[in-house]
PDB file of C-alpha atoms in Angstrom:
ATOM      1  CA  MET A   1       0.196  -0.190   0.152  1.00 72.00           C
ATOM      2  CA  ASN A   2       1.443   3.831  -1.137  1.00 79.00           C
ATOM      3  CA  CYS A   3       0.785   6.163   2.113  1.00 81.00           C
ATOM      4  CA  LYS A   4      -0.189   9.539   0.878  1.00 79.00           C
ATOM      5  CA  ASN A   5       3.192  10.238  -0.356  1.00 81.00           C
ATOM      6  CA  HIS A   6       3.242   7.760  -2.627  1.00 78.00           C
ATOM      7  CA  HIS A   7       5.710   5.417  -0.424  1.00 82.00           C
ATOM      8  CA  PHE A   8       5.275   1.529  -1.207  1.00 79.00           C
ATOM      9  CA  ASN A   9       5.411  -0.012   2.447  1.00 78.00           C
ATOM     10  CA  ASP A  10       4.181  -3.194   4.808  1.00 78.00           C
ATOM     11  CA  PRO A  11       0.141  -3.742   4.417  1.00 76.00           C
ATOM     12  CA  ARG A  12       0.108  -3.675   7.720  1.00 76.00           C
ATOM     13  CA  ALA A  13       2.228  -1.251   8.222  1.00 78.00           C
ATOM     14  CA  ARG A  14       0.688   1.652  10.863  1.00 77.00           C
ATOM     15  CA  TYR A  15       3.386   4.104   9.882  1.00 81.00           C
ATOM     16  CA  CYS A  16       4.908   4.443   6.864  1.00 81.00           C
ATOM     17  CA  ALA A  17       9.050   3.077   6.801  1.00 77.00           C
ATOM     18  CA  VAL A  18       9.646   6.035   3.717  1.00 81.00           C
ATOM     19  CA  CYS A  19       7.997   9.454   5.586  1.00 84.00           C
ATOM     20  CA  GLY A  20       6.810   8.580   8.942  1.00 82.00           C
ATOM     21  CA  ILE A  21       3.099   9.660   8.090  1.00 82.00           C
ATOM     22  CA  SER A  22       0.144   7.212   9.726  1.00 82.00           C
ATOM     23  CA  MET A  23      -1.321   5.032   7.422  1.00 78.00           C
ATOM     24  CA  MET A  24      -4.611   4.896   8.908  1.00 73.00           C
ATOM     25  CA  GLN A  25      -5.203   9.125   7.519  1.00 61.00           C
ATOM     26  CA  ALA A  26      -7.518   7.688   4.003  1.00 54.00           C
ATOM     27  CA  THR A  27      -8.889   4.499   3.360  1.00 54.00           C
ATOM     28  CA  LEU A  28      -5.937   2.447   1.149  1.00 57.00           C
ATOM     29  CA  ALA A  29      -6.014  -0.262  -1.419  1.00 61.00           C
ATOM     30  CA  PRO A  30      -3.781  -3.044  -1.303  1.00 63.00           C
ATOM     31  CA  PHE A  31      -1.990  -3.653  -4.394  1.00 61.00           C
ATOM     32  CA  LYS A  32       0.482  -5.602  -5.629  1.00 70.00           C
ATOM     33  CA  GLY A  33       4.420  -3.416  -6.515  1.00 73.00           C
ATOM     34  CA  PRO A  34       8.220  -4.037  -5.965  1.00 77.00           C
ATOM     35  CA  ARG A  35       9.033  -4.695  -2.404  1.00 81.00           C
ATOM     36  CA  PRO A  36      11.280  -1.866  -0.518  1.00 83.00           C
ATOM     37  CA  PRO A  37      14.773  -2.874   1.711  1.00 89.00           C
ATOM     38  CA  LEU A  38      13.728  -4.590   4.466  1.00 91.00           C
ATOM     39  CA  GLY A  39      16.518  -2.691   6.189  1.00 93.00           C
ATOM     40  CA  ILE A  40      19.919  -2.759   6.796  1.00 95.00           C
ATOM     41  CA  LEU A  41      23.290  -5.160   8.433  1.00 97.00           C
ATOM     42  CA  LEU A  42      25.335  -2.930   9.413  1.00 97.00           C
ATOM     43  CA  VAL A  43      28.409  -5.172   9.977  1.00 97.00           C
ATOM     44  CA  ASP A  44      31.397  -4.866  12.671  1.00 97.00           C
ATOM     45  CA  ASP A  45      33.462  -3.901  10.015  1.00 96.00           C
ATOM     46  CA  GLY A  46      32.142  -0.688  10.123  1.00 95.00           C
ATOM     47  CA  GLN A  47      29.962  -2.085   6.251  1.00 94.00           C
ATOM     48  CA  THR A  48      25.922  -0.706   5.382  1.00 96.00           C
ATOM     49  CA  VAL A  49      24.630  -3.706   3.418  1.00 96.00           C
ATOM     50  CA  PRO A  50      20.735  -2.726   2.754  1.00 94.00           C
ATOM     51  CA  LEU A  51      17.704  -6.097   2.237  1.00 95.00           C
ATOM     52  CA  ALA A  52      16.163  -5.740  -0.838  1.00 93.00           C
ATOM     53  CA  ALA A  53      17.046  -9.632  -1.598  1.00 95.00           C
ATOM     54  CA  ASP A  54      18.224 -12.751  -0.004  1.00 97.00           C
ATOM     55  CA  LEU A  55      22.118 -12.569   1.138  1.00 97.00           C
ATOM     56  CA  LEU A  56      23.623 -15.523   2.228  1.00 97.00           C
ATOM     57  CA  ILE A  57      27.186 -14.586   3.802  1.00 97.00           C
ATOM     58  CA  GLY A  58      30.458 -16.740   3.948  1.00 96.00           C
ATOM     59  CA  ARG A  59      33.675 -17.319   3.405  1.00 95.00           C
ATOM     60  CA  GLU A  60      33.241 -17.938  -1.136  1.00 95.00           C
ATOM     61  CA  PRO A  61      29.845 -17.403  -1.015  1.00 95.00           C
ATOM     62  CA  ARG A  62      30.143 -16.857  -5.002  1.00 94.00           C
ATOM     63  CA  ARG A  63      30.394 -20.155  -6.112  1.00 89.00           C
ATOM     64  CA  ALA A  64      27.733 -21.603  -3.600  1.00 92.00           C
ATOM     65  CA  PRO A  65      24.098 -22.524  -5.848  1.00 91.00           C
ATOM     66  CA  GLU A  66      22.222 -20.059  -3.884  1.00 93.00           C
ATOM     67  CA  VAL A  67      24.061 -17.445  -5.797  1.00 94.00           C
ATOM     68  CA  ALA A  68      25.153 -19.534  -9.189  1.00 92.00           C
ATOM     69  CA  GLU A  69      21.334 -19.807  -9.783  1.00 94.00           C
ATOM     70  CA  ARG A  70      20.140 -15.794  -8.760  1.00 94.00           C
ATOM     71  CA  ARG A  71      18.409 -16.468  -5.363  1.00 94.00           C
ATOM     72  CA  ALA A  72      21.032 -14.920  -3.366  1.00 96.00           C
ATOM     73  CA  ILE A  73      23.419 -12.195  -3.196  1.00 96.00           C
ATOM     74  CA  PRO A  74      26.675 -12.294  -1.841  1.00 97.00           C
ATOM     75  CA  MET A  75      28.361 -10.803   1.078  1.00 96.00           C
ATOM     76  CA  ARG A  76      31.386 -12.293   1.607  1.00 96.00           C
ATOM     77  CA  LEU A  77      33.156 -12.540   6.084  1.00 95.00           C
ATOM     78  CA  THR A  78      35.925 -13.637   6.642  1.00 93.00           C
ATOM     79  CA  ASP A  79      37.685 -13.935  10.431  1.00 93.00           C
ATOM     80  CA  GLU A  80      41.238 -14.828  10.869  1.00 91.00           C
ATOM     81  CA  ASP A  81      40.164 -17.824  12.710  1.00 90.00           C
ATOM     82  CA  GLY A  82      38.840 -19.887   9.666  1.00 92.00           C
ATOM     83  CA  SER A  83      35.580 -19.725  11.158  1.00 96.00           C
ATOM     84  CA  ILE A  84      33.490 -18.772   9.242  1.00 96.00           C
ATOM     85  CA  SER A  85      31.930 -21.494   6.304  1.00 96.00           C
ATOM     86  CA  ARG A  86      31.960 -21.009   2.481  1.00 95.00           C
ATOM     87  CA  ARG A  87      28.315 -21.440   2.334  1.00 96.00           C
ATOM     88  CA  HIS A  88      27.660 -20.249   6.940  1.00 97.00           C
ATOM     89  CA  THR A  89      24.430 -18.398   6.830  1.00 97.00           C
ATOM     90  CA  LEU A  90      21.876 -17.087   4.583  1.00 97.00           C
ATOM     91  CA  VAL A  91      19.837 -13.695   5.756  1.00 98.00           C
ATOM     92  CA  SER A  92      15.506 -14.453   3.672  1.00 97.00           C
ATOM     93  CA  LEU A  93      13.564 -12.097   2.629  1.00 95.00           C
ATOM     94  CA  ASP A  94       9.670 -13.770   3.541  1.00 91.00           C
ATOM     95  CA  GLY A  95       7.464 -11.874   2.813  1.00 88.00           C
ATOM     96  CA  TRP A  96       8.134  -8.717   5.113  1.00 88.00           C
ATOM     97  CA  GLN A  97       9.654 -10.510   6.453  1.00 93.00           C
ATOM     98  CA  VAL A  98      13.906 -11.487   7.478  1.00 96.00           C
ATOM     99  CA  ARG A  99      15.124 -14.538   7.882  1.00 97.00           C
ATOM    100  CA  LEU A 100      18.475 -15.892   9.082  1.00 98.00           C
ATOM    101  CA  VAL A 101      19.309 -19.557   8.121  1.00 98.00           C
ATOM    102  CA  ASP A 102      22.395 -21.356   9.708  1.00 98.00           C
ATOM    103  CA  LEU A 103      23.683 -23.961   6.370  1.00 97.00           C
ATOM    104  CA  GLY A 104      24.698 -26.294   8.557  1.00 96.00           C
ATOM    105  CA  SER A 105      28.209 -24.059   9.430  1.00 96.00           C
ATOM    106  CA  VAL A 106      30.556 -26.041  11.348  1.00 94.00           C
ATOM    107  CA  ASN A 107      31.132 -22.982  13.723  1.00 96.00           C
ATOM    108  CA  GLY A 108      27.539 -21.767  13.622  1.00 96.00           C
ATOM    109  CA  THR A 109      25.092 -19.198  14.113  1.00 98.00           C
ATOM    110  CA  ALA A 110      23.792 -17.093  17.064  1.00 98.00           C
ATOM    111  CA  VAL A 111      21.780 -14.324  18.026  1.00 98.00           C
ATOM    112  CA  ARG A 112      21.100 -12.040  20.109  1.00 98.00           C
ATOM    113  CA  PRO A 113      18.199 -10.551  20.450  1.00 96.00           C
ATOM    114  CA  PRO A 114      17.569  -5.812  21.285  1.00 95.00           C
ATOM    115  CA  GLY A 115      17.970  -6.231  25.384  1.00 93.00           C
ATOM    116  CA  ALA A 116      18.976 -10.308  25.861  1.00 96.00           C
ATOM    117  CA  ALA A 117      23.187 -10.035  27.102  1.00 95.00           C
ATOM    118  CA  ASP A 118      23.842 -12.928  25.313  1.00 96.00           C
ATOM    119  CA  PHE A 119      24.530 -14.486  22.235  1.00 97.00           C
ATOM    120  CA  GLU A 120      22.733 -18.013  21.898  1.00 97.00           C
ATOM    121  CA  ARG A 121      23.328 -20.411  19.243  1.00 97.00           C
ATOM    122  CA  ILE A 122      20.547 -20.937  16.024  1.00 97.00           C
ATOM    123  CA  PRO A 123      20.484 -24.651  15.046  1.00 97.00           C
ATOM    124  CA  PRO A 124      21.206 -25.102  11.785  1.00 97.00           C
ATOM    125  CA  HIS A 125      18.371 -25.391   8.792  1.00 97.00           C
ATOM    126  CA  THR A 126      15.525 -23.898  11.224  1.00 96.00           C
ATOM    127  CA  PRO A 127      14.865 -20.458   9.910  1.00 97.00           C
ATOM    128  CA  VAL A 128      14.783 -17.918  13.252  1.00 97.00           C
ATOM    129  CA  LYS A 129      13.318 -14.629  13.098  1.00 96.00           C
ATOM    130  CA  LEU A 130      14.689 -11.548  13.110  1.00 96.00           C
ATOM    131  CA  VAL A 131      13.680  -7.826  14.367  1.00 95.00           C
ATOM    132  CA  PRO A 132      14.627  -5.076  14.911  1.00 95.00           C
ATOM    133  CA  GLY A 133      17.761  -3.861  16.901  1.00 96.00           C
ATOM    134  CA  THR A 134      18.959  -7.909  16.807  1.00 97.00           C
ATOM    135  CA  ALA A 135      22.858  -8.959  17.564  1.00 98.00           C
ATOM    136  CA  ALA A 136      23.721 -11.901  14.549  1.00 98.00           C
ATOM    137  CA  ARG A 137      27.933 -13.715  15.084  1.00 98.00           C
ATOM    138  CA  ILE A 138      28.842 -15.734  12.546  1.00 97.00           C
ATOM    139  CA  GLY A 139      31.061 -18.182  12.850  1.00 95.00           C
ATOM    140  CA  ALA A 140      33.011 -17.439  16.433  1.00 95.00           C
ATOM    141  CA  SER A 141      33.852 -14.215  16.734  1.00 94.00           C
ATOM    142  CA  ARG A 142      31.876 -11.505  13.187  1.00 97.00           C
ATOM    143  CA  THR A 143      29.122  -9.555  14.088  1.00 97.00           C
ATOM    144  CA  PHE A 144      26.175  -8.302  12.628  1.00 98.00           C
ATOM    145  CA  ARG A 145      22.916  -6.173  13.489  1.00 98.00           C
ATOM    146  CA  PHE A 146      20.065  -6.032  11.382  1.00 97.00           C
ATOM    147  CA  GLU A 147      18.332  -1.736  11.689  1.00 95.00           C
ATOM    148  CA  SER A 148      15.041  -1.181  10.333  1.00 90.00           C
ATOM    149  CA  ASN A 149      12.717   1.989  10.426  1.00 73.00           C
ATOM    150  CA  ARG A 150       9.667  -0.773  10.582  1.00 68.00           C
ATOM    151  CA  GLU A 151       8.107  -2.475  12.765  1.00 61.00           C
ATOM    152  CA  PRO A 152       8.668  -6.105  14.061  1.00 54.00           C
TER     153      PRO A 152
END
């Protein structure tokens, strides 16, 4: 749906993700259109990665079938310990939700929801919903935080 300023939004949104105006001010009719980015990843090295498509994270993600078949964009991430698998983690966009999936990596993927004290390892091949402010640890030490101006 568009707000009155013509910004495309999640049909469940109460406020526009771009300008913040209330989505309740007018009679809105849902329609299909290109989904805007659902947020960004703030990586521990200062990199900012927009989430406009599925993102495959690993030390050699370009060789992965998801990337070769254009189902995901590669994001190369390495560490000094060598704890990141070639094809480690997938950030998937499912409708208007962002999910994180460990792809069976040896050293795992862990998440820390907003307000939590510690990271908790996620089970392999099990999608976990990310809400804004969630931090993720890939392998032994690399981290990123998911941020979005959309409501969870």
